[in-house]
Every structure is written in C-alpha cells, then in structure tokens.
Amino acid sequence: MNYDHLANQDPEVFKVVLEEEKRQNEEMELIASENYVSPAVREAMATVLTNKYSEGYPGKRYYGGNQFIDDVENIARERAKKLFSAEHVNVQPLSGSPANAAVYFAFLEPGDKVLGLKLDHGGHLSHGHPVNFSGMLYNFIQYEVDIKSGRIDMDEVANIARREKPKMIVAGYSAYSREIEWEKFKEIADEVGAYTFADIAHTAGLIAARLLNNPVPIFDVVSTTTHKTLRGPRGAIIMCKKEYASQIDKAVFPGMQGGPHDHITAAKAVAFGEALTQDFKNYAAQIIKNARTLAEELMNLGYKIISDGTDNHLMVVDLTNKGISGREAEEILDKIGISASRSTIPGDPRPPFNPSGIRLGTPAITTRGMKEDEIKKIAVWIDTAINNKDNPQKLSQLKEEVKEMCKAFPIP
Ligand code: DSN
C-alpha cells in the first residue's frame, strides 16, 4: 500500500506501522484468531467511506447522502446471506463482543437464564464470564466439556438444560477443536423452550466453505466476527431467522451502536465476495489439513492435544507433561518469532494469566501458502524451542530459521 501521506505527515506513527509490518513479515502467526486480509480488503478499509455517517439501514437512514452507502451495505448483506444461507443479516456490528451484546439485548431481559460454555473449557468471555457484561447482566449457567475426552457431552448439556430451563442456549467457541452438534443443541433447546444462539467467530470461514456444519439454517441467531478464518476486516455480523430480523436490527441500532463503519462494511463485502470463490474453499480446506498435520506432529513429539486432535483450524496443547506453563511457552515461542496464545485447558488448576496450555491455529500461515511440509518443520521448531528454553544460542538459531521460511512465504 502507498503510505506517502502518512510517512510525510506523521513519521512517529509511520515508524510504528513499519515496525509492525516488518514483525508480521518476518515472524510466524499461530494465533488461531488472526489472519492476513487481502490487498483489496485493505484498500476498501482505507476508502473515503470512513467519512460518512449512516445511522439506520439501507432505505431508512437518519442522515442524507447515503445513496452509495446503501448500495455497499446491500452488497455486503446479500453476499453474507448467500455465503451462510442466512434469511437475514445485519452487517453493522463493530466487533464480536458488541455483536453478542446486541443478540442478548434482542432476546433477553437482564437477569434471564442463559446456558454457555465455561471460559476455561473453550468458551468466550462474552458467553457468561463473571467479569464480562454478559455474566454481570444475565444469569449464566456454565456447561463444561468432558475432562477426559475434551469434548462437549451433549447428554450433560441436556441434563443441565432440563434442570435449569434457560431462555437461551449458546454454542460456538474460542478454543474448541471439534465439530459442534448444532442439531442436537437445537433439539435440547426446543425441548426446554430456549432460543438457540451460535457464535461462530472462530470457524466462520470453514463453515462458509461448507467444511464444517452450518448452524445458520438451524439456529435462531448466529454471530460471527469477520476477521478470523473468514479473513475479512475487523468487525462482526449477526444472522438470524426472518422472524427475528427487526428485533436484531433494532438491538444493533439504535439499541447498541451509533453510526456504522461504512469503510469496514465495504471491506466486509469484499471479503464475503472472496469467500464465495473456489480459491477460498481450497484455502479453507488447507487450513484444516495444516491443523491436523500440526496436531499429529506434536502428538508424535509427545504433546497432549485436548480431544486428541482437531476438526477445525485450532488446537489446545496441554503442556503439563512438559513442565512449563502456557505463558512460558508463549514467551519462548516469541523469542523464535512464533506468536501463539496461552490458553487454559479444561478444568485448569492454574489461573488464566498463566494457564497450563497454549492454543495454536493455522489460518494465518495457510494464507501465506504454507502446507504440510512447512507445518512439520514448525512442529519441530516448537518442540526444539521448548526443550531449549534456557539456551539463547539455540533460540536465536531457530529464530533465523523461522525468518527464512517467512521470507519464502510473503504476506499477500
Ligand atoms: N480474542 C479472540 C480469540 O483469540 O479467540 C476472541 O475474542
């Protein structure tokens, strides 16, 4: 991208941008929620559409001059509908947590009972954690994964739902590597009279490519961020059945937000257009192949992967048997130029700031074009770094090797 104006006008900020660009180019991204957008998505984000105010929706705005903004929002809506077979889509949510807040706002009253997966079992803060607005405003009952299998035990979910009679059941997670039984969730919800809400922020790209089951035709309401496997700009969307369209739209605006970010809406439209292509489907399939290879290679090296593998783009590695914490592993990997995120393991005895595991994901390295051969090398680097955590010389040698591979697979 051309940064001429930024470089001339504000060298202080420009320097930081260049430093981050260099870091991204020379280092490897294994954070499961990150990705690299295409140049077209970046260009859309840098357009004059950022200058506009457009409270309201296409055809019904509270400001003049929105004829072209209406067009771009309609394109984004239609593409998202097609991508997920959705009856209605709101493309205005600013990010994942505000989208989830709008969903709760649309369907619940403060104090209502909701079922959500516990954070340390792979859930998200906005699925009822006590320090988050969701846990403060609503009466969340938390379900867990089965500690032994690392998988959601649907019989246990059904038992809790029958006992607690929640008004809503939340499924879709941040650190869960297995396919989700959407139909079974819907059956349970129907039995107890609960709404079904899926948060597919992590797996949206894989669902759009039809490589994982799609909850959109099954659930009442589904949210997703647009910047993870979906590879769009930072932001979110909410999809729902037609009958809930008006309450969702009202919850987003005027309920939760003011003016939408129209430049981001344009970038969402571009990303949805990309996700509709065969190239994207191939990309999504490679993400899964890469994640499976990484999990297998790490297991061969003696690592415990929660649920013994993955169906999607991520895995949680339990480091207990390696004698280091997730935070230490994150710091060691940082030293060799690999970014990853510490993660709790189900039932973690350690605190979230220094938990027992690390979460790894393949969306970003797959965008760079890395495939199984590269993944095998990455698994060995991770293991070698952990085994040589107190050997600075070895760590710098690994950093050089990581950098060499990154140079061979430039960011688009
Ligand atoms: N921060 C995101 C993640 O890493 O999963 C979720 O909000």
Coordinates of C-alpha atoms and ligand atoms in Angstrom, one line a residue:
M1 CA 0.0 0.0 0.0
N2 CA 1.1 3.5 -0.6
Y3 CA 1.9 5.3 2.7
D4 CA 3.2 8.6 1.3
H5 CA 1.0 10.9 3.2
L6 CA 1.4 9.1 6.5
A7 CA 5.1 8.9 6.1
N8 CA 5.5 12.7 5.4
Q9 CA 2.9 14.0 7.8
D10 CA 3.4 11.7 10.9
P11 CA 6.8 9.9 10.9
E12 CA 6.2 8.9 14.6
V13 CA 3.1 6.8 13.8
F14 CA 4.6 5.7 10.4
K15 CA 7.6 4.3 12.2
V16 CA 5.4 2.1 14.3
V17 CA 3.4 0.9 11.3
L18 CA 6.6 -0.1 9.5
E19 CA 7.9 -1.9 12.6
E20 CA 4.7 -3.9 12.9
E21 CA 4.8 -4.6 9.2
K22 CA 8.3 -5.9 9.5
R23 CA 7.3 -8.0 12.5
Q24 CA 4.4 -9.5 10.6
N25 CA 6.6 -10.3 7.6
E26 CA 9.5 -11.8 9.5
E27 CA 7.5 -13.7 12.1
M28 CA 5.1 -16.6 12.1
E29 CA 1.5 -16.2 13.2
L30 CA 0.0 -19.2 15.0
I31 CA -2.6 -17.2 17.0
A32 CA -5.8 -19.1 16.0
S33 CA -7.9 -15.9 15.8
E34 CA -5.6 -13.9 13.5
N35 CA -5.2 -13.8 9.7
Y36 CA -3.9 -11.6 6.9
V37 CA -6.5 -9.8 4.8
S38 CA -6.2 -9.4 1.0
P39 CA -4.9 -6.1 -0.5
A40 CA -8.4 -5.5 -1.8
V41 CA -9.9 -5.7 1.7
R42 CA -7.2 -3.4 3.0
E43 CA -7.8 -0.9 0.2
A44 CA -11.6 -1.0 1.0
M45 CA -10.8 -0.1 4.6
A46 CA -8.8 2.9 3.5
T47 CA -11.5 4.5 1.4
V48 CA -13.5 7.7 1.8
L49 CA -16.4 5.7 3.1
T50 CA -14.9 6.3 6.5
N51 CA -16.1 9.9 6.2
K52 CA -19.8 9.1 6.3
Y53 CA -22.5 8.9 9.0
S54 CA -25.3 6.4 8.2
E55 CA -27.3 5.7 11.3
G56 CA -30.2 3.4 10.2
Y57 CA -30.4 0.8 7.5
P58 CA -30.5 0.9 3.6
G59 CA -33.5 2.9 2.5
K60 CA -34.1 4.3 6.1
R61 CA -31.3 6.5 7.2
Y62 CA -31.2 9.3 9.7
Y63 CA -28.7 11.3 7.6
G64 CA -28.7 12.5 3.9
G65 CA -26.3 11.5 1.2
N66 CA -26.4 7.8 1.9
Q67 CA -27.4 6.5 -1.6
F68 CA -24.0 4.9 -2.2
I69 CA -23.6 3.7 1.3
D70 CA -27.0 1.9 0.9
D71 CA -25.5 0.1 -2.1
V72 CA -22.5 -1.1 -0.3
E73 CA -24.4 -2.3 2.7
N74 CA -26.9 -4.1 0.5
I75 CA -24.0 -5.8 -1.4
A76 CA -22.5 -6.9 2.0
R77 CA -25.8 -8.2 3.2
E78 CA -26.6 -10.2 0.1
R79 CA -23.2 -11.8 -0.1
A80 CA -23.3 -12.8 3.5
K81 CA -26.8 -14.3 3.1
K82 CA -25.5 -16.4 0.2
L83 CA -22.4 -17.4 2.0
F84 CA -24.2 -18.8 5.1
S85 CA -27.7 -19.5 3.6
A86 CA -29.0 -16.9 6.0
E87 CA -32.5 -15.4 6.0
H88 CA -31.4 -12.1 7.4
V89 CA -28.1 -10.5 8.1
N90 CA -27.1 -7.3 10.0
V91 CA -23.6 -6.3 8.8
Q92 CA -23.1 -3.3 11.2
P93 CA -21.8 -4.8 14.4
L94 CA -18.4 -3.3 15.2
S95 CA -16.9 -6.5 16.6
G96 CA -17.6 -9.8 18.3
S97 CA -18.5 -8.8 21.8
P98 CA -20.7 -5.9 20.7
A99 CA -22.5 -8.3 18.3
N100 CA -23.1 -10.7 21.1
A101 CA -24.3 -7.9 23.4
A102 CA -26.8 -7.0 20.7
V103 CA -28.0 -10.6 20.4
Y104 CA -28.6 -10.8 24.2
F105 CA -30.2 -7.4 24.1
A106 CA -32.6 -8.5 21.3
F107 CA -33.7 -11.7 23.0
L108 CA -33.3 -11.4 26.8
E109 CA -34.1 -9.3 29.8
P110 CA -31.4 -8.6 32.4
G111 CA -31.4 -11.5 34.9
D112 CA -32.6 -14.1 32.3
K113 CA -31.1 -17.5 32.5
V114 CA -28.7 -18.5 29.7
L115 CA -26.5 -21.6 29.2
G116 CA -23.0 -21.0 27.9
L117 CA -19.7 -22.9 27.8
K118 CA -17.2 -22.0 30.6
L119 CA -14.3 -19.9 29.5
D120 CA -11.6 -22.3 30.7
H121 CA -13.3 -25.1 28.8
G122 CA -13.0 -23.2 25.5
G123 CA -15.9 -20.6 25.7
H124 CA -15.6 -16.9 25.3
L125 CA -15.7 -14.1 27.9
S126 CA -19.0 -12.8 26.3
H127 CA -20.6 -16.3 26.9
G128 CA -21.2 -15.5 30.6
H129 CA -17.9 -15.0 32.4
P130 CA -18.5 -13.1 35.7
V131 CA -16.0 -10.3 34.8
N132 CA -17.8 -9.7 31.5
F133 CA -21.0 -7.7 30.9
S134 CA -22.7 -11.0 29.9
G135 CA -22.0 -12.6 33.3
M136 CA -22.9 -9.4 35.1
L137 CA -26.2 -8.7 33.3
Y138 CA -27.6 -12.2 32.7
N139 CA -27.8 -15.3 34.9
F140 CA -25.4 -17.6 33.0
I141 CA -25.2 -21.2 33.9
Q142 CA -22.0 -22.7 32.5
Y143 CA -21.6 -26.1 31.0
E144 CA -18.3 -27.8 30.6
V145 CA -16.5 -30.2 28.2
D146 CA -15.9 -33.8 29.4
I147 CA -12.4 -33.5 31.0
K148 CA -11.4 -37.0 29.8
S149 CA -12.4 -36.7 26.1
G150 CA -12.1 -32.9 25.9
R151 CA -15.4 -32.9 24.0
I152 CA -18.8 -31.5 24.8
D153 CA -21.0 -34.1 26.4
M154 CA -24.5 -33.5 24.9
D155 CA -26.2 -35.7 27.5
E156 CA -24.8 -33.4 30.2
V157 CA -25.9 -30.3 28.3
A158 CA -29.4 -31.8 28.0
N159 CA -29.4 -32.6 31.8
I160 CA -28.4 -29.1 32.7
A161 CA -30.9 -27.6 30.3
R162 CA -33.8 -29.7 31.7
R163 CA -32.8 -28.8 35.2
E164 CA -32.2 -25.0 34.6
K165 CA -34.7 -24.2 31.9
P166 CA -32.7 -21.4 30.3
K167 CA -34.2 -18.8 28.0
M168 CA -31.2 -19.2 25.6
I169 CA -28.5 -21.7 24.9
V170 CA -25.2 -20.5 23.5
A171 CA -22.9 -22.7 21.4
G172 CA -19.8 -22.0 19.3
Y173 CA -16.4 -21.4 21.0
S174 CA -13.0 -19.8 21.1
A175 CA -10.8 -22.8 22.0
Y176 CA -12.7 -25.9 21.0
S177 CA -11.3 -28.1 18.2
R178 CA -14.2 -30.4 17.4
E179 CA -17.3 -30.3 15.2
I180 CA -20.3 -29.0 17.1
E181 CA -23.6 -30.9 17.2
W182 CA -25.9 -28.0 16.2
E183 CA -28.9 -30.2 15.6
K184 CA -28.6 -31.8 19.0
F185 CA -28.4 -28.3 20.6
K186 CA -31.5 -27.3 18.7
E187 CA -33.4 -30.4 19.9
I188 CA -32.4 -29.7 23.5
A189 CA -33.4 -26.0 23.2
D190 CA -36.7 -26.9 21.6
E191 CA -37.4 -29.4 24.4
V192 CA -36.9 -26.7 27.1
G193 CA -38.2 -23.8 25.1
A194 CA -34.9 -21.9 24.7
Y195 CA -33.6 -19.7 21.9
T196 CA -30.5 -21.0 20.1
F197 CA -27.5 -18.7 19.7
A198 CA -24.4 -19.8 17.8
D199 CA -21.2 -17.7 18.0
I200 CA -19.1 -19.0 15.0
A201 CA -16.5 -16.3 15.2
H202 CA -13.6 -18.8 15.0
T203 CA -14.9 -21.2 12.4
A204 CA -17.0 -18.9 10.1
G205 CA -14.6 -19.3 7.2
L206 CA -14.6 -23.1 7.5
I207 CA -18.4 -23.1 7.7
A208 CA -18.7 -20.7 4.8
A209 CA -16.6 -23.1 2.8
R210 CA -19.0 -25.9 3.9
L211 CA -16.2 -27.9 5.5
L212 CA -17.9 -27.7 8.9
N213 CA -21.6 -28.0 9.6
N214 CA -23.5 -24.7 9.3
P215 CA -25.7 -23.7 12.2
V216 CA -27.3 -20.7 10.4
P217 CA -30.2 -22.7 8.9
I218 CA -30.8 -24.5 12.2
F219 CA -30.3 -21.8 15.0
D220 CA -32.4 -18.8 15.8
V221 CA -29.5 -16.4 15.7
V222 CA -25.8 -16.6 14.8
S223 CA -23.0 -14.1 15.3
T224 CA -19.5 -14.1 13.8
T225 CA -16.5 -11.8 13.7
T226 CA -15.3 -11.2 10.2
H227 CA -11.5 -11.2 10.8
K228 CA -10.6 -14.7 11.8
T229 CA -10.9 -17.7 9.4
L230 CA -13.3 -15.6 7.3
R231 CA -10.3 -13.3 6.5
G232 CA -12.1 -10.0 6.4
P233 CA -11.7 -6.7 8.2
R234 CA -12.1 -6.4 12.0
G235 CA -15.8 -6.5 12.6
A236 CA -18.8 -8.7 13.0
I237 CA -22.2 -9.7 11.6
I238 CA -25.4 -11.2 13.0
M239 CA -27.5 -13.6 11.1
C240 CA -31.0 -14.7 12.1
K241 CA -34.3 -16.1 11.0
K242 CA -36.6 -13.6 9.2
E243 CA -39.0 -13.5 12.2
Y244 CA -36.2 -12.0 14.4
A245 CA -34.8 -9.6 11.8
S246 CA -36.5 -6.5 13.2
Q247 CA -35.5 -7.2 16.8
I248 CA -31.9 -7.8 15.9
D249 CA -31.7 -4.7 13.7
K250 CA -33.2 -2.6 16.5
A251 CA -30.8 -4.1 19.1
V252 CA -27.8 -3.1 16.9
F253 CA -29.1 0.3 16.0
P254 CA -30.4 2.2 18.0
G255 CA -30.0 -0.3 20.8
M256 CA -26.2 -0.7 21.0
Q257 CA -24.5 1.4 18.4
G258 CA -24.4 4.7 16.6
G259 CA -23.1 5.2 13.0
P260 CA -21.9 2.0 11.3
H261 CA -18.3 2.0 10.0
D262 CA -19.1 2.2 6.3
H263 CA -15.5 1.6 5.1
I264 CA -15.5 -1.6 7.1
T265 CA -18.9 -2.6 5.6
A266 CA -17.3 -2.2 2.2
A267 CA -14.3 -4.3 3.3
K268 CA -16.7 -6.9 4.7
A269 CA -18.5 -7.0 1.3
V270 CA -15.1 -7.6 -0.5
A271 CA -14.2 -10.3 2.0
F272 CA -17.6 -12.1 1.5
G273 CA -17.1 -11.9 -2.2
E274 CA -13.7 -13.6 -1.8
A275 CA -15.1 -16.2 0.5
L276 CA -17.7 -17.2 -2.2
T277 CA -14.9 -18.3 -4.6
Q278 CA -13.4 -21.7 -5.1
D279 CA -10.0 -20.3 -4.2
F280 CA -11.3 -19.6 -0.7
K281 CA -12.8 -23.1 -0.4
N282 CA -9.4 -24.5 -1.3
Y283 CA -7.8 -22.2 1.3
A284 CA -10.2 -23.3 4.0
A285 CA -9.6 -27.0 3.2
Q286 CA -5.8 -26.4 3.5
I287 CA -6.3 -24.7 6.9
I288 CA -7.8 -27.9 8.2
K289 CA -5.2 -30.1 6.6
N290 CA -2.5 -28.0 8.2
A291 CA -4.1 -28.0 11.6
R292 CA -4.5 -31.8 11.5
T293 CA -0.8 -32.2 10.5
L294 CA 0.3 -29.8 13.3
A295 CA -1.7 -31.8 15.9
E296 CA -0.4 -35.1 14.7
E297 CA 3.2 -34.0 14.5
L298 CA 3.0 -32.5 18.0
M299 CA 1.4 -35.7 19.4
N300 CA 4.2 -37.7 17.8
L301 CA 6.6 -35.5 19.7
G302 CA 4.9 -36.3 23.0
Y303 CA 2.5 -33.4 23.3
K304 CA -1.0 -33.8 24.7
I305 CA -3.6 -32.2 22.5
I306 CA -7.0 -31.6 24.1
S307 CA -9.5 -34.1 22.5
D308 CA -6.5 -35.8 20.8
G309 CA -6.8 -33.9 17.6
T310 CA -8.8 -31.3 15.7
D311 CA -11.6 -31.0 13.2
N312 CA -11.0 -27.3 12.5
H313 CA -8.3 -24.7 12.5
L314 CA -7.1 -24.8 16.0
M315 CA -5.9 -27.0 18.9
V316 CA -5.2 -26.5 22.6
V317 CA -1.9 -28.1 23.7
D318 CA -1.8 -29.2 27.4
L319 CA 1.8 -28.6 28.4
T320 CA 1.5 -30.1 31.9
N321 CA 3.7 -33.1 31.0
K322 CA 6.4 -30.8 29.5
G323 CA 6.9 -29.0 32.8
I324 CA 6.2 -25.5 31.5
S325 CA 3.1 -23.2 31.6
G326 CA 1.3 -21.7 28.7
R327 CA 2.7 -18.3 29.5
E328 CA 6.3 -19.6 29.5
A329 CA 5.7 -21.4 26.2
E330 CA 4.2 -18.3 24.7
E331 CA 7.3 -16.3 25.8
I332 CA 9.7 -18.9 24.5
L333 CA 7.9 -19.1 21.1
D334 CA 8.0 -15.2 20.9
K335 CA 11.8 -15.5 21.2
I336 CA 12.0 -17.6 18.0
G337 CA 9.5 -15.4 16.1
I338 CA 6.4 -17.5 16.5
S339 CA 3.3 -15.9 18.0
A340 CA 0.8 -18.1 19.9
S341 CA -1.6 -17.5 22.7
R342 CA -1.5 -19.1 26.2
S343 CA -4.7 -21.0 26.9
T344 CA -6.5 -22.6 29.8
I345 CA -7.1 -26.4 29.5
P346 CA -10.5 -27.8 30.6
G347 CA -10.6 -27.7 34.4
D348 CA -7.3 -25.9 34.5
P349 CA -5.8 -25.7 38.0
R350 CA -3.8 -22.7 37.0
P351 CA -5.1 -19.1 36.6
P352 CA -6.0 -17.7 33.1
F353 CA -3.0 -15.3 33.1
N354 CA -0.6 -18.2 33.5
P355 CA -2.5 -21.3 32.4
S356 CA -1.5 -24.9 31.6
G357 CA -1.8 -24.8 27.8
I358 CA -1.2 -23.0 24.6
R359 CA -3.6 -22.5 21.7
L360 CA -2.3 -22.9 18.1
G361 CA -4.1 -22.2 14.9
T362 CA -3.3 -22.4 11.2
P363 CA -5.5 -19.7 9.4
A364 CA -2.7 -17.1 9.0
I365 CA 0.2 -19.4 8.0
T366 CA -2.1 -21.0 5.5
T367 CA -2.9 -17.6 3.9
R368 CA 0.9 -17.3 3.4
G369 CA 0.8 -20.5 1.4
M370 CA 2.4 -22.9 4.0
K371 CA 1.4 -26.5 3.6
E372 CA 2.1 -29.9 5.3
D373 CA 5.9 -29.9 4.7
E374 CA 6.3 -26.5 6.4
I375 CA 3.9 -27.5 9.2
K376 CA 6.2 -30.5 10.0
K377 CA 9.2 -28.1 10.4
I378 CA 7.1 -25.7 12.5
A379 CA 6.2 -28.6 14.9
V380 CA 9.9 -29.5 15.3
W381 CA 10.8 -25.8 15.9
I382 CA 8.1 -25.5 18.6
D383 CA 9.4 -28.7 20.3
T384 CA 13.1 -27.7 20.0
A385 CA 12.4 -24.2 21.4
I386 CA 10.5 -25.6 24.4
N387 CA 13.3 -28.2 25.1
N388 CA 16.0 -25.5 24.7
K389 CA 14.2 -22.7 26.6
D390 CA 17.4 -21.8 28.5
N391 CA 19.7 -21.9 25.5
P392 CA 19.7 -18.4 23.9
Q393 CA 22.1 -19.5 21.2
K394 CA 19.7 -22.3 20.0
L395 CA 16.8 -20.0 20.3
S396 CA 18.4 -17.4 18.0
Q397 CA 19.3 -20.1 15.5
L398 CA 15.6 -21.1 15.5
K399 CA 14.6 -17.5 15.1
E400 CA 16.7 -17.3 11.9
E401 CA 15.2 -20.5 10.5
V402 CA 11.7 -19.2 11.2
K403 CA 12.6 -15.9 9.5
E404 CA 13.9 -17.7 6.4
M405 CA 10.7 -19.6 6.0
C406 CA 8.6 -16.5 6.5
K407 CA 10.6 -14.7 3.7
A408 CA 9.8 -17.6 1.4
F409 CA 6.1 -17.2 2.1
P410 CA 5.3 -13.4 1.9
I411 CA 2.1 -12.0 3.3
P412 CA -0.3 -11.2 0.4
Ligands
DSN1 N1 -9.7 -12.8 21.1 C1 -10.3 -13.8 20.3 C2 -9.6 -15.1 20.3 O1 -8.4 -15.0 20.3 O2 -10.2 -16.1 20.3 C3 -11.7 -14.0 20.8 O3 -12.3 -12.8 21.1

